PDB file of C-alpha atoms in Angstrom:
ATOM      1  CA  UNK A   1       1.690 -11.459 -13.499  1.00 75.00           C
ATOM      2  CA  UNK A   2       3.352  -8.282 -12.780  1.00 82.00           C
ATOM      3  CA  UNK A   3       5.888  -8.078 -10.279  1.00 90.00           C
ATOM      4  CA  UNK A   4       8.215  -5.337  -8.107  1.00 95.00           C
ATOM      5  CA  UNK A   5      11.800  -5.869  -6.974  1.00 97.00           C
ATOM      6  CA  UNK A   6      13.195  -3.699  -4.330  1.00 98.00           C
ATOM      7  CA  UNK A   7      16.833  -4.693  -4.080  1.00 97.00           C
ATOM      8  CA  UNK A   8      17.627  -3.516  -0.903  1.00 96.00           C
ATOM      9  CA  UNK A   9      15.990  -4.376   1.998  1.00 96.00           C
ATOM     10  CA  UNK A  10      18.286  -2.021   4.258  1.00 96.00           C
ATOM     11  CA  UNK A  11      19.754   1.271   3.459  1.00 97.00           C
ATOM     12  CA  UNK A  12      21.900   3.208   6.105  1.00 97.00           C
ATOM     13  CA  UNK A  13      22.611   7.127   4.782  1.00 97.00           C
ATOM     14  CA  UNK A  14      23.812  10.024   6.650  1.00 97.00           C
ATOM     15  CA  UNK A  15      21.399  12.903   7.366  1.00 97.00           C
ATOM     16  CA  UNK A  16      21.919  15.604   4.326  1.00 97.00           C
ATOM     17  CA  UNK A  17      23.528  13.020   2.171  1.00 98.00           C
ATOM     18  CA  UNK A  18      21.900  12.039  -1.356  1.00 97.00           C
ATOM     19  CA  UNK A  19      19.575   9.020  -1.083  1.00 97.00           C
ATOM     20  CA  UNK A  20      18.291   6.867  -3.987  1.00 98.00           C
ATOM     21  CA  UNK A  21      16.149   3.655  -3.477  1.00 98.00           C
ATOM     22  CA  UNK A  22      15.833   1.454  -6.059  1.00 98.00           C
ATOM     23  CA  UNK A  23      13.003  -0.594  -7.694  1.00 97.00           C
ATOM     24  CA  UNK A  24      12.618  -2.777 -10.967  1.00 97.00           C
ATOM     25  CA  UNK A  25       9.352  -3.799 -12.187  1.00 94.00           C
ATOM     26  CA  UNK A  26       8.366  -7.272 -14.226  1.00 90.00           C
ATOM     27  CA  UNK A  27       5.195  -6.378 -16.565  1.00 81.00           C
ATOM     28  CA  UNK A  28       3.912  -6.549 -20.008  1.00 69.00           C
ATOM     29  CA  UNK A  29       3.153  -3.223 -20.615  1.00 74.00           C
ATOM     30  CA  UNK A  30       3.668   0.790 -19.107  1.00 73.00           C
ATOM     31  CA  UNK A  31       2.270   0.160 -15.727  1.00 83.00           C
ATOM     32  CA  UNK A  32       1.384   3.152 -12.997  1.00 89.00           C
ATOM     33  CA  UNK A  33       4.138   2.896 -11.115  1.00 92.00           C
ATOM     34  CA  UNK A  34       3.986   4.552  -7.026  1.00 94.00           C
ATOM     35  CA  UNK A  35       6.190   5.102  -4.016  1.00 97.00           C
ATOM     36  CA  UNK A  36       4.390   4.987  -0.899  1.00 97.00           C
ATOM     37  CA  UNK A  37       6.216   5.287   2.762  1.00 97.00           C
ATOM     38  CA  UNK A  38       5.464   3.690   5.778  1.00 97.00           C
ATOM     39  CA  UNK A  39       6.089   5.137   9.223  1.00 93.00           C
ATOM     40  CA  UNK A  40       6.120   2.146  12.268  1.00 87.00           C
ATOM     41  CA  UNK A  41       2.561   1.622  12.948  1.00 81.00           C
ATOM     42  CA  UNK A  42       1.346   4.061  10.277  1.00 85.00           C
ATOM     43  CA  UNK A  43      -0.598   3.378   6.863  1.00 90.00           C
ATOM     44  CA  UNK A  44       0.959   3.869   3.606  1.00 94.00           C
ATOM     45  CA  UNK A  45       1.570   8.122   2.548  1.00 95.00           C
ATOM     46  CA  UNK A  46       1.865   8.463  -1.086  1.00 95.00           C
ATOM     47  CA  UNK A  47       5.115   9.883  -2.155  1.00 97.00           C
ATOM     48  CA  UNK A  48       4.979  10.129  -5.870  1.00 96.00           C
ATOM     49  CA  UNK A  49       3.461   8.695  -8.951  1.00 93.00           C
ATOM     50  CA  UNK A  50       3.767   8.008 -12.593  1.00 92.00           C
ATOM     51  CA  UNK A  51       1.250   7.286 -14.811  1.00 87.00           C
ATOM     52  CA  UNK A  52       2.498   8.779 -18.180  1.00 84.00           C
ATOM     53  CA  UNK A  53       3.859  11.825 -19.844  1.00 86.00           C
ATOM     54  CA  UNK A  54       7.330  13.601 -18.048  1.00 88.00           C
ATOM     55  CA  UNK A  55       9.685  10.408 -16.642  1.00 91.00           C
ATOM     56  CA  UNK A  56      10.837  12.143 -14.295  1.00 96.00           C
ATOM     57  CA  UNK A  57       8.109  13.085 -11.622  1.00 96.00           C
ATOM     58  CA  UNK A  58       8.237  15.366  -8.216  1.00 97.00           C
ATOM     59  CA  UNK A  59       6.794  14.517  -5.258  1.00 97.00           C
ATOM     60  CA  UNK A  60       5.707  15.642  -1.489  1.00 96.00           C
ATOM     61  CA  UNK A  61       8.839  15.853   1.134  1.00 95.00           C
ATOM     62  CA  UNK A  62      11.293  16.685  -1.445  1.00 97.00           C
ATOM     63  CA  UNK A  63      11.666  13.127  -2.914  1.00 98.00           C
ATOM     64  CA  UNK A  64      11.675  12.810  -7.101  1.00 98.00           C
ATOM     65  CA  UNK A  65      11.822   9.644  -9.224  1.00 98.00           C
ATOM     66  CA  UNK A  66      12.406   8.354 -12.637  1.00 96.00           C
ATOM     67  CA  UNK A  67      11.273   6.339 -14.718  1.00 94.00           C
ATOM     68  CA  UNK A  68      13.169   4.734 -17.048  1.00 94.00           C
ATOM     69  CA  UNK A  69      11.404   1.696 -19.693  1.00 91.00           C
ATOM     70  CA  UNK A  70      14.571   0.544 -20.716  1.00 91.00           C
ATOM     71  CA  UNK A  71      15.622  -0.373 -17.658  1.00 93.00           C
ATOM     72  CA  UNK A  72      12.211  -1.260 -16.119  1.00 93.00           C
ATOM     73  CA  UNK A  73      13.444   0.999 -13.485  1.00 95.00           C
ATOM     74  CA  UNK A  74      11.477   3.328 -11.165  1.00 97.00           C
ATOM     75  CA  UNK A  75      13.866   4.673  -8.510  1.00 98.00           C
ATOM     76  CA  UNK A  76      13.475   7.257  -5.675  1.00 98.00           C
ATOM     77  CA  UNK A  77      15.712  10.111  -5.120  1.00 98.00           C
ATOM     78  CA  UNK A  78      16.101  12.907  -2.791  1.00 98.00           C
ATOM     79  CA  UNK A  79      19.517  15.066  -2.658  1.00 97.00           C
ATOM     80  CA  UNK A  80      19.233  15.768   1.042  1.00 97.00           C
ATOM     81  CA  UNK A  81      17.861  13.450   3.843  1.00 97.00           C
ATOM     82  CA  UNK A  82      16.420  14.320   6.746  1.00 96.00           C
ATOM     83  CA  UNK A  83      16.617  12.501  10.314  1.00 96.00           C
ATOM     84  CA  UNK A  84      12.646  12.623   9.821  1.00 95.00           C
ATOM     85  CA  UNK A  85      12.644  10.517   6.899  1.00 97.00           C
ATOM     86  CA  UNK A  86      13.798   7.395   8.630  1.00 97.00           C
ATOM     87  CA  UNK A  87      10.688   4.766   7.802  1.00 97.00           C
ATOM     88  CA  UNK A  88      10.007   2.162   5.241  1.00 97.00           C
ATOM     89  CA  UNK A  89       9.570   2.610   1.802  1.00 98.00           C
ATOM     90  CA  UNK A  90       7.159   0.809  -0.752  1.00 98.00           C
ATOM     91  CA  UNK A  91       7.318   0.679  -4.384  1.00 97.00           C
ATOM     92  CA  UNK A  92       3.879  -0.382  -6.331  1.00 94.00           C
ATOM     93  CA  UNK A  93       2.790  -1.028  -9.702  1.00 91.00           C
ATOM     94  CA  UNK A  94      -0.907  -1.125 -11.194  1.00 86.00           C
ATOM     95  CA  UNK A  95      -2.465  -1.917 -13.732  1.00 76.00           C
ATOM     96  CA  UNK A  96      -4.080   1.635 -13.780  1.00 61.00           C
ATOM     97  CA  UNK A  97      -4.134   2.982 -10.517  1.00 54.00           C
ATOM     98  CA  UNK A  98      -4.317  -0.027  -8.629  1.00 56.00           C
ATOM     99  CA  UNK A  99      -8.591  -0.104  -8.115  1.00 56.00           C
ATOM    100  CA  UNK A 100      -9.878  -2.899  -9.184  1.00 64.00           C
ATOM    101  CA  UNK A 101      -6.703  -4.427 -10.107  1.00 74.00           C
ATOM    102  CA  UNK A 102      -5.004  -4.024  -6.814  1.00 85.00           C
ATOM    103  CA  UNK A 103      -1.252  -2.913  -6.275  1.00 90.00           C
ATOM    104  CA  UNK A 104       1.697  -5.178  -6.438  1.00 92.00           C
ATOM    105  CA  UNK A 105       4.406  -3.813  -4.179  1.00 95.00           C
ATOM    106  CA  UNK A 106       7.779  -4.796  -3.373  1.00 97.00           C
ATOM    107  CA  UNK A 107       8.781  -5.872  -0.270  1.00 97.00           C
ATOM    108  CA  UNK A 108       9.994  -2.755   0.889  1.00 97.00           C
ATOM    109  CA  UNK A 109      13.440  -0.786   1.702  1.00 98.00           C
ATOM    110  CA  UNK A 110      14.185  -0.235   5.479  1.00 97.00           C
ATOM    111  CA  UNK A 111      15.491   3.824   5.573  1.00 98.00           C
ATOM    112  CA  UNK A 112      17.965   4.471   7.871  1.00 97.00           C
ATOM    113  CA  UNK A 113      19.295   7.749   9.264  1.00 96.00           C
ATOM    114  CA  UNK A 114      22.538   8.579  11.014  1.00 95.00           C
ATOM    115  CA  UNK A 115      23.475  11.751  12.223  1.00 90.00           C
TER     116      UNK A 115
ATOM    117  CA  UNK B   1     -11.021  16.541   3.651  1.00 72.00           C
ATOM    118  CA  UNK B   2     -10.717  13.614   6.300  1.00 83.00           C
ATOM    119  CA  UNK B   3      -8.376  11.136   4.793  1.00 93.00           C
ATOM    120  CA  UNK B   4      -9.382   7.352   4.993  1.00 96.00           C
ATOM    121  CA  UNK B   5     -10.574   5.767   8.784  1.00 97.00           C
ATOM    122  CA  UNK B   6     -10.017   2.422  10.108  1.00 97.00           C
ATOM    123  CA  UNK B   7     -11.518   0.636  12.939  1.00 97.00           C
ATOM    124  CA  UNK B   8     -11.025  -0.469  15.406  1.00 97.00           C
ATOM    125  CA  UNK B   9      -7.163   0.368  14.926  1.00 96.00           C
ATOM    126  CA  UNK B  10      -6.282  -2.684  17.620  1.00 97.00           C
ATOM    127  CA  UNK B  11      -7.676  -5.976  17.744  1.00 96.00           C
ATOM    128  CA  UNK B  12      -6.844  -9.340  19.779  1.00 98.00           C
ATOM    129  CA  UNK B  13      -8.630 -12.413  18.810  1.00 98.00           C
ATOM    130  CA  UNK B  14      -8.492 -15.668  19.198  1.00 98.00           C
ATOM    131  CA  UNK B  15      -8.057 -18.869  17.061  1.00 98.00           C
ATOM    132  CA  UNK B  16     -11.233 -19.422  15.606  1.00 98.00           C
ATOM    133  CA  UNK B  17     -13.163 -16.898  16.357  1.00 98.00           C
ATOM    134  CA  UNK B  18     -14.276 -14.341  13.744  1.00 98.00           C
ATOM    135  CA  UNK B  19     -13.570 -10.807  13.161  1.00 98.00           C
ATOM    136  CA  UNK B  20     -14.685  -7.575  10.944  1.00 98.00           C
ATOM    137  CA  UNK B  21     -12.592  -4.590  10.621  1.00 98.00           C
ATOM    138  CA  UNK B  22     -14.277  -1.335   9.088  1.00 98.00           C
ATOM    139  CA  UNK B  23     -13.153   1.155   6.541  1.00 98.00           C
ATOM    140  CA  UNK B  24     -14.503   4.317   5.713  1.00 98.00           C
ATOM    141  CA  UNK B  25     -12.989   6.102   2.304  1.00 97.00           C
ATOM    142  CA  UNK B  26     -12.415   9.794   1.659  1.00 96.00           C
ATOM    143  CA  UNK B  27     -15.508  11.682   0.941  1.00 95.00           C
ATOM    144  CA  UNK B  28     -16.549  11.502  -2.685  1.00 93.00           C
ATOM    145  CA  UNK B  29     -14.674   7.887  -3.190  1.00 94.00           C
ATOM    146  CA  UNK B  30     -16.486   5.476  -4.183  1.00 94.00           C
ATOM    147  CA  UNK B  31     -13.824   2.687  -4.550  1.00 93.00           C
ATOM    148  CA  UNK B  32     -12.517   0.767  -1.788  1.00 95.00           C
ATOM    149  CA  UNK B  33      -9.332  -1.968  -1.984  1.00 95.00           C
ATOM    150  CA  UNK B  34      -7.950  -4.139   1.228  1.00 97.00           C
ATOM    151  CA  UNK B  35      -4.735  -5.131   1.649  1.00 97.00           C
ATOM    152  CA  UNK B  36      -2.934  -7.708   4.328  1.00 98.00           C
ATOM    153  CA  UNK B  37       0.527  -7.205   5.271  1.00 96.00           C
ATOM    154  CA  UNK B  38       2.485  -9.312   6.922  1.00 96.00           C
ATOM    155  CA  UNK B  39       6.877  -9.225   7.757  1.00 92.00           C
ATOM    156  CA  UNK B  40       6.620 -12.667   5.924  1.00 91.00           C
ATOM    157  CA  UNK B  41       4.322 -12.063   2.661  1.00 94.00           C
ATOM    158  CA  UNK B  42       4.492  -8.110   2.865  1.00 94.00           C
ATOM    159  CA  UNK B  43       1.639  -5.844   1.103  1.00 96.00           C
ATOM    160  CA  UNK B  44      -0.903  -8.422  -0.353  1.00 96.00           C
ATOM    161  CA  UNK B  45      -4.157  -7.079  -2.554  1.00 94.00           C
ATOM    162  CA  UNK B  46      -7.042  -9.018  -0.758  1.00 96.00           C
ATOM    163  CA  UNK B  47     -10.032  -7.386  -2.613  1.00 93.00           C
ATOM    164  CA  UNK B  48     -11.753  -4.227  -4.115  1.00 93.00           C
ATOM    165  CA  UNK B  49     -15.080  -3.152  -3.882  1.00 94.00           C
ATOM    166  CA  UNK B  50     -17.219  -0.413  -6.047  1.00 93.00           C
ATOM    167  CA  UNK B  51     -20.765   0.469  -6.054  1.00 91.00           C
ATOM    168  CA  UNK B  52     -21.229  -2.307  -3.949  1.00 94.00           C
ATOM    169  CA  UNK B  53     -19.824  -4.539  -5.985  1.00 94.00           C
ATOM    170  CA  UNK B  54     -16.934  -6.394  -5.644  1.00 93.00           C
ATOM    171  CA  UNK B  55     -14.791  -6.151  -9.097  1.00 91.00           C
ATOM    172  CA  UNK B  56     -11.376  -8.435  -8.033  1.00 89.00           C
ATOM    173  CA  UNK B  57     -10.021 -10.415  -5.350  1.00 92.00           C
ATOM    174  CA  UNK B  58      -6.510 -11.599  -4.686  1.00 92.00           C
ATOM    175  CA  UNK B  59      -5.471 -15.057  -3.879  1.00 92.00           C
ATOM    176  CA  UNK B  60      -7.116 -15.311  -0.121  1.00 96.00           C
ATOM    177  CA  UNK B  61      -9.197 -18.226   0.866  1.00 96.00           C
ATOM    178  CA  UNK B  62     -12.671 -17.933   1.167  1.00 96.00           C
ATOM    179  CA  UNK B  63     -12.584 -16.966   4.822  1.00 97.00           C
ATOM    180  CA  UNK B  64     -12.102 -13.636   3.501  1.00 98.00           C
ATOM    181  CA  UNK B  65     -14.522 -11.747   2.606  1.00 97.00           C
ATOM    182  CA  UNK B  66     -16.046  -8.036   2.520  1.00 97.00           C
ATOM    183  CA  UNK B  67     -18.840  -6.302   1.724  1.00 97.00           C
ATOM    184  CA  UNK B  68     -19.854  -2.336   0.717  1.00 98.00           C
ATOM    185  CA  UNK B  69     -22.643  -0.341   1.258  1.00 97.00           C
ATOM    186  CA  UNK B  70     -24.104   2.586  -0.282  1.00 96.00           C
ATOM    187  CA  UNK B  71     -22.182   5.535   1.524  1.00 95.00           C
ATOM    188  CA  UNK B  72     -19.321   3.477   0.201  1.00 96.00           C
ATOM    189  CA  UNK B  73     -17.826   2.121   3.325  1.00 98.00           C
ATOM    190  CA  UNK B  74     -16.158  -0.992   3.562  1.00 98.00           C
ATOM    191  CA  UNK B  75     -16.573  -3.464   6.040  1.00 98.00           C
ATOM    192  CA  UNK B  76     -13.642  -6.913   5.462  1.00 98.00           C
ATOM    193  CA  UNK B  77     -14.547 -10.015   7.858  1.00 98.00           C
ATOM    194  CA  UNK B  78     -12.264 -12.586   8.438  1.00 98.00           C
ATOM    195  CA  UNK B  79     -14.105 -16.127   9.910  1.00 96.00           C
ATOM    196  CA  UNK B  80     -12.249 -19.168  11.752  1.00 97.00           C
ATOM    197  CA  UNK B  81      -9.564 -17.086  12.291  1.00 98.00           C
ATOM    198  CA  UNK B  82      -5.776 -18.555  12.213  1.00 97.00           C
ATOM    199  CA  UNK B  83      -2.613 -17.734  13.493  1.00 97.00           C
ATOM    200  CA  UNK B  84      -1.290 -17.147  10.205  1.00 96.00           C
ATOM    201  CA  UNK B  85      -3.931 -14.224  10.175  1.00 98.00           C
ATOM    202  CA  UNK B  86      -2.151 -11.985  12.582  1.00 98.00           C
ATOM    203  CA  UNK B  87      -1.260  -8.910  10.134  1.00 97.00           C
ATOM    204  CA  UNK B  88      -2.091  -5.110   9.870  1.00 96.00           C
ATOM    205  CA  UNK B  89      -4.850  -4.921   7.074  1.00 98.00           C
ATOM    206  CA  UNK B  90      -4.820  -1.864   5.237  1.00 97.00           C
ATOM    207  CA  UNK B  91      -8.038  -0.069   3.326  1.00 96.00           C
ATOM    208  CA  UNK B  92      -7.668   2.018   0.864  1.00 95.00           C
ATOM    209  CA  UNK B  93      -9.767   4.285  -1.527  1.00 94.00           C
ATOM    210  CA  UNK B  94      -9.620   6.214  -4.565  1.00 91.00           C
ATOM    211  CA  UNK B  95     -12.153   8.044  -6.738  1.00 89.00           C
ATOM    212  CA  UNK B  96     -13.233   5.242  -9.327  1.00 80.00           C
ATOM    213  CA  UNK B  97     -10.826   2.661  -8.831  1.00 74.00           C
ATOM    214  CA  UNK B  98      -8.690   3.318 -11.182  1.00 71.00           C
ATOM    215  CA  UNK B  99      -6.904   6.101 -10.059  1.00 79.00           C
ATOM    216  CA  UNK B 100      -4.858   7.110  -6.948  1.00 86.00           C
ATOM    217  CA  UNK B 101      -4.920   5.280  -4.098  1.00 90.00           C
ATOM    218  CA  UNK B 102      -5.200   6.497  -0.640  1.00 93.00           C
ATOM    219  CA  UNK B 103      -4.084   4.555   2.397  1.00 95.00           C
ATOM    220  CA  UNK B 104      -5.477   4.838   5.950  1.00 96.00           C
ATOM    221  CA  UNK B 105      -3.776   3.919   9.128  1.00 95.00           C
ATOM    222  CA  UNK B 106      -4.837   0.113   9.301  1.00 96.00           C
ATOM    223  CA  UNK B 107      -6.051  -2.334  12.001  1.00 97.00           C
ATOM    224  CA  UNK B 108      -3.395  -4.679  14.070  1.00 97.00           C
ATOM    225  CA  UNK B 109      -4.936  -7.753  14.501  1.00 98.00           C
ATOM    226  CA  UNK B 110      -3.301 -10.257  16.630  1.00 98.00           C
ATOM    227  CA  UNK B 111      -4.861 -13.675  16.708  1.00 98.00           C
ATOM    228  CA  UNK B 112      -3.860 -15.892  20.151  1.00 97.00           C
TER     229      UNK B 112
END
């Protein structure tokens, strides 16, 4: 079974600082791999997602990731954070685009903004 | 377009009791996935429905269970309700199901 490791469960960055979140995915073949965020009491906004061609992919809200196979790596970047981007962020793989499959996600990475 | 709708967005139950929680997807979607999460478990995949039909189900017991009807909303109802049920349950949609998946804003339930 496929599965999604988000190392850090708490990141702290200053706002306009570089940010990268990491996440490492366990699966047998390419998956489609997403980054959703979470605001408190909100539902899930896609951020970005991969499902083949260019590894590295652009997103809404400035944020970009890669993917890399060798690594089973999928990490989020963005070279400036804003105080507004303080939430919780969820990494997901599927077998296609989730559907009838459903989406495994990590457990999430708490975003944290100082001024 | 309207994005995906939940309701009722706040629920209180108690311990036994039963509950259903409604989803309707973007216009034109015709696939419809739930999902539990909890601070313990996190983002869990409970089931997907399409045309009706349900295609896949996670690992919930049977007290679980949903339904879909022909303008493709979703209705999920949870019987003899636990504490352990207490989560915000997410619906999501997506054109056929295996595509992009879009979240809505979820229902708190709180079981007493």
């Amino acid at each position: 079974a496929q599965s999604v490791t988000q190392p850090d469960i708490h990141i702290t960055v200053s706002e306009g600082a570089s940010l990268e979140l990491r996440c490492n995915y366990s699966y047998g073949a390419t998956p489609y791999l997403f980054w959703y965020v979470q605001s408190p009491g909100q539902g899930l906004q896609l951020l970005l997602k991969y499902f083949s061609g260019d590894t590295l992919v652009q997103g809404i809200k400035g944020f970009e990731a890669e993917f890399k196979r060798s690594q089973s790596s999928f990490n989020l970047r963005k070279p400036s954070v804003h105080w507004s981007d303080a939430a919780e962020y969820f990494c997901a793989v599927g077998l296609s685009g989730g559907g009838a499959d459903g989406l495994t996600f990590g457990k999430g990475t708490h975003l944290i903004i100082q001024p | 377009k309207a994005g995906v709708t939940q309701t009722p967005r706040y629920l209180i139950k108690t311990r036994g009791q039963q509950v259903t929680l409604s989803c309707s997807p973007i216009s034109g979607h015709r696939s419809v996935s739930w999902y539990q999460q909890t601070p313990g478990q996190g983002l869990q995949f409970l089931f997907e429905y399409f045309s009706e039909t349900q295609r896949n189900k996670g690992n919930f017991p049977g007290r679980f269970s949903g339904r879909q009807f022909s303008n493709s909303r979703s209705e999920m109802n949870v019987s003899t309700l636990e504490l352990g049920d207490s989560a915000l349950y997410l619906c999501a949609s997506s054109l056929l199901g295996g595509d992009t998946q879009y979240f809505g804003p979820g229902t708190r339930l709180t079981v007493l």
